[in-house]
Amino acid sequence: MSTQHVVASGRVSFNQYLPPAWHSLLHGSEFGWAVAFIIPYVGVLLAFAVFPIAYGLWMASNPALYVELFASDDYVEALVSTALYVGIGANASVFLALLLSGFFMRRGWWVKALLVVSMLPWVLPAQTAFISFHWMMIYWGFLNSLLEKLFGIAGPEWLDHYWIALGANIVAYTWKTMPLWTLIFLAGRMAIPQDLYDAAEVDGATGLRRFIHLVIPLLANLYLICTLLATIWMLGDYNTPDMVSGGAPLGSTAVLATVGVEFLLDDGRPDLGVAAVVAALPVLIPVGILLVRRLQTREVQL
């Protein structure tokens, strides 16, 4: 039926321009199997994702919770430590991975072997890796034992200093996650056509100039996506601050995730613990929206 005929008859229908519904493409037993597979998925999603999130938002809906929260010195300290931990850690891990990916672009079997070895921190269980970091920095740990054996001096209590403890958290997280970002950037570099490298070499752009004028523009969108992902993951990271510094000294390096668990388990205030996490939504939501929009970018701007 043509559009002119539809308009002339006085009946305008837009259904003919819409794609067919998914169930109209399934017939007989196919529809039954589709429903059978969808129902368990929807049930698990509702039980373990939608309901806990909705219940948590309901628990944290009382405005008085946030007044109490921001009056807490522990929470304010956690906000500052979280901003430093995420701001420095996310950028450091992604930027160093971008630089390291250039090394693995070299030819040679030994470079490929080093690439495999460099993946080990990402493969190791987080608990094992972070507890090892903690034991290296305590008073009778590896660092002080090394100082005593080599120089005959007694080392300090490293985790009694705020910046050292915070730096230990950042270094441990960077060491653990940098292999993942390195592999992603390596794949991005390998996707750049060789013709572009050859053209840059003909134009005299080698080394640092080629990195600045060719690699960075082509990987800019990928770099931003990795940074946003690292930011989201670090905002919810509990293992690193809890196992490396343990909040030392005196809980000053605690972050939002650890403070929320402390409110829940130590203080018996689940509503306050959920509110501590919900308070990070004004940061998480814009970052998530920006991440989705960047993922939809399909062209490279040079």
mmCIF file of C-alpha atoms in Angstrom, residues 51 136 172 198 268:
data_model
loop_
_atom_site.group_PDB
_atom_site.id
_atom_site.type_symbol
_atom_site.label_atom_id
_atom_site.label_comp_id
_atom_site.label_asym_id
_atom_site.label_seq_id
_atom_site.Cartn_x
_atom_site.Cartn_y
_atom_site.Cartn_z
ATOM 1 C CA PHE A 51 16.047 -5.609 43.596
ATOM 2 C CA MET A 136 56.525 -5.883 52.333
ATOM 3 C CA ALA A 172 49.722 -1.663 43.946
ATOM 4 C CA ASP A 198 55.418 4.658 6.475
ATOM 5 C CA GLY A 268 25.795 -1.685 62.396
#
